[in-house]
């Protein structure tokens, strides 16, 4: 924000943080209204699964750039029948704008509208998403196992998810 770039958002630096199981905090209780008017929650759609949470906005160039990587990883896990759920949190724009972007880019996993849910989805991340984009990988108990501040590649998201899937 202090860089003078006038980007209008706090961009991440690409830092990747992995958290050992013994050092993970409490589980997140993440839920909200999706951009298409439905609902999504960790306790229902993510129960017992590794959950990838991506904070994004269609106004954010790094978010737009990472969209195919996230969709590619999601499609691979879905096709393989792996216990993995993906959910986006569309921030700082209307649900209609977010939905139009998802349709235009062929994204098939759900996204919660932070605006429609009155900011609660980002707050529920307990300060773990200070930049846009941010991607969190939650373990099967809903605890943060990994975090990427900034855009993510398909290889990175798959490596992080696979590491959590391999945990006993």
Coordinates of C-alpha atoms in Angstrom, one line a residue:
X1 CA 0.0 0.0 0.0
X2 CA 2.9 2.4 0.7
X3 CA 4.7 1.6 -2.5
X4 CA 3.1 4.5 -4.4
X5 CA 1.9 2.1 -7.1
X6 CA -1.8 3.3 -6.7
X7 CA -2.9 -0.3 -7.2
X8 CA -5.8 0.2 -4.7
X9 CA -5.0 -3.0 -2.8
X10 CA -2.4 -4.6 -0.6
X11 CA -0.6 -7.1 -2.8
X12 CA 1.2 -10.1 -1.4
X13 CA 4.8 -10.9 -2.1
X14 CA 4.3 -14.5 -3.0
X15 CA 5.4 -15.8 0.4
X16 CA 4.5 -19.4 1.1
X17 CA 4.0 -20.5 4.7
X18 CA 3.4 -24.1 5.8
X19 CA 2.3 -24.8 9.4
X20 CA 3.2 -28.0 11.1
X21 CA 0.1 -29.9 12.5
X22 CA 1.3 -29.3 16.1
X23 CA 1.5 -25.5 15.5
X24 CA -1.9 -25.0 13.8
X25 CA -4.4 -22.8 15.6
X26 CA -8.0 -23.3 16.0
X27 CA -10.4 -24.3 13.2
X28 CA -11.9 -21.6 11.1
X29 CA -15.7 -21.4 11.1
X30 CA -16.1 -20.1 7.6
X31 CA -19.5 -19.6 5.9
X32 CA -21.4 -17.1 3.8
X33 CA -23.7 -16.3 0.9
X34 CA -22.2 -17.3 -2.5
X35 CA -22.1 -14.9 -5.5
X36 CA -25.0 -16.8 -7.1
X37 CA -27.2 -16.5 -3.9
X38 CA -26.5 -19.9 -2.4
X39 CA -24.7 -20.7 0.9
X40 CA -21.4 -22.4 1.6
X41 CA -19.8 -23.4 4.9
X42 CA -16.8 -25.4 6.0
X43 CA -19.0 -27.4 8.4
X44 CA -21.2 -28.6 5.5
X45 CA -19.4 -28.6 2.2
X46 CA -15.9 -28.8 3.7
X47 CA -16.4 -31.2 6.6
X48 CA -13.6 -33.8 6.7
X49 CA -11.9 -32.4 3.6
X50 CA -8.9 -30.4 2.8
X51 CA -10.2 -27.0 1.9
X52 CA -8.6 -24.4 -0.4
X53 CA -9.8 -20.9 0.4
X54 CA -8.9 -18.2 -2.1
X55 CA -9.5 -14.5 -1.4
X56 CA -9.9 -12.7 -4.7
X57 CA -11.5 -9.9 -6.7
X58 CA -12.0 -9.5 -10.5
X59 CA -10.5 -6.0 -10.1
X60 CA -7.2 -7.5 -8.9
X61 CA -4.8 -8.3 -11.8
X62 CA -2.9 -11.0 -9.8
X63 CA -6.2 -12.6 -8.9
X64 CA -7.2 -12.7 -12.6
X65 CA -3.9 -14.2 -13.5
X66 CA -4.1 -17.0 -11.0
X67 CA -7.7 -18.0 -11.8
X68 CA -6.8 -20.7 -14.4
X69 CA -4.4 -22.3 -12.0
X70 CA -7.0 -22.6 -9.2
X71 CA -9.6 -23.9 -11.6
X72 CA -7.2 -26.4 -13.0
X73 CA -6.2 -27.8 -9.6
X74 CA -9.9 -27.9 -8.5
X75 CA -10.9 -29.8 -11.7
X76 CA -8.1 -32.3 -11.2
X77 CA -9.1 -33.1 -7.6
X78 CA -12.8 -33.2 -8.5
X79 CA -12.1 -35.6 -11.4
X80 CA -9.9 -37.8 -9.1
X81 CA -12.6 -37.9 -6.4
X82 CA -10.2 -36.6 -3.8
X83 CA -11.6 -35.2 -0.5
X84 CA -10.8 -31.6 -1.4
X85 CA -13.1 -28.6 -1.5
X86 CA -12.3 -25.2 -3.1
X87 CA -14.1 -21.9 -2.2
X88 CA -13.3 -18.4 -3.2
X89 CA -14.1 -15.3 -1.2
X90 CA -14.9 -12.5 -3.7
X91 CA -14.0 -9.2 -2.0
X92 CA -14.7 -5.5 -2.6
X93 CA -17.2 -5.9 -5.4
X94 CA -20.8 -6.8 -5.9
X95 CA -21.9 -10.4 -6.1
X96 CA -23.1 -9.8 -9.6
X97 CA -19.7 -8.6 -10.7
X98 CA -18.0 -11.6 -9.1
X99 CA -20.5 -14.0 -10.7
X100 CA -20.1 -12.5 -14.1
X101 CA -16.3 -12.9 -13.8
X102 CA -16.6 -16.5 -12.7
X103 CA -18.9 -17.4 -15.6
X104 CA -16.7 -15.6 -18.1
X105 CA -13.6 -17.5 -16.9
X106 CA -15.2 -20.9 -16.5
X107 CA -14.7 -21.3 -12.7
X108 CA -16.8 -24.1 -11.4
X109 CA -16.0 -24.0 -7.6
X110 CA -18.2 -21.8 -5.4
X111 CA -17.3 -18.3 -4.3
X112 CA -18.7 -16.5 -1.2
X113 CA -19.4 -12.8 -1.7
X114 CA -17.7 -10.9 1.1
X115 CA -20.0 -7.9 0.3
X116 CA -23.2 -10.0 0.5
X117 CA -22.1 -11.5 3.7
X118 CA -21.3 -8.1 5.3
X119 CA -17.5 -8.7 5.5
X120 CA -17.9 -11.7 7.8
X121 CA -16.0 -14.2 5.5
X122 CA -12.7 -12.3 5.5
X123 CA -13.1 -11.6 9.2
X124 CA -13.6 -15.3 9.8
X125 CA -10.1 -16.0 8.4
X126 CA -8.7 -14.5 11.7
X127 CA -6.3 -12.1 10.0
X128 CA -4.7 -14.8 7.8
X129 CA -5.6 -13.0 4.6
X130 CA -4.0 -9.5 4.7
X131 CA -3.4 -9.3 1.0
X132 CA -5.3 -9.9 -2.2
X133 CA -5.0 -12.5 -3.5
X134 CA -4.4 -14.9 -0.5
X135 CA -4.8 -18.6 -0.7
X136 CA -5.2 -20.8 2.4
X137 CA -5.1 -24.5 2.6
X138 CA -7.0 -25.9 5.6
X139 CA -6.5 -29.4 7.0
X140 CA -9.4 -31.8 7.5
X141 CA -10.0 -30.2 10.9
X142 CA -10.4 -26.8 9.3
X143 CA -7.1 -25.4 10.6
X144 CA -4.7 -23.3 8.5
X145 CA -2.0 -25.7 7.2
X146 CA -0.6 -23.4 4.5
X147 CA -0.9 -19.9 3.2
X148 CA 0.3 -18.1 0.1
X149 CA 0.3 -14.3 0.1
X150 CA 0.0 -13.3 -3.5
X151 CA -0.8 -15.2 -6.7
X152 CA -0.5 -19.0 -6.7
X153 CA 0.4 -21.5 -9.5
X154 CA -1.3 -24.8 -10.1
X155 CA 1.9 -26.7 -9.1
X156 CA 2.1 -24.8 -5.8
X157 CA -1.5 -25.3 -4.8
X158 CA -1.4 -29.0 -5.7
X159 CA 1.8 -29.5 -3.8
X160 CA 0.4 -27.8 -0.7
X161 CA -2.9 -29.7 -0.9
X162 CA -1.1 -33.0 -1.6
X163 CA 1.1 -32.5 1.5
X164 CA -2.0 -32.0 3.7
X165 CA -3.8 -34.9 2.1
X166 CA -0.8 -37.1 2.9
X167 CA -1.1 -36.3 6.7
X168 CA -2.2 -39.2 8.9

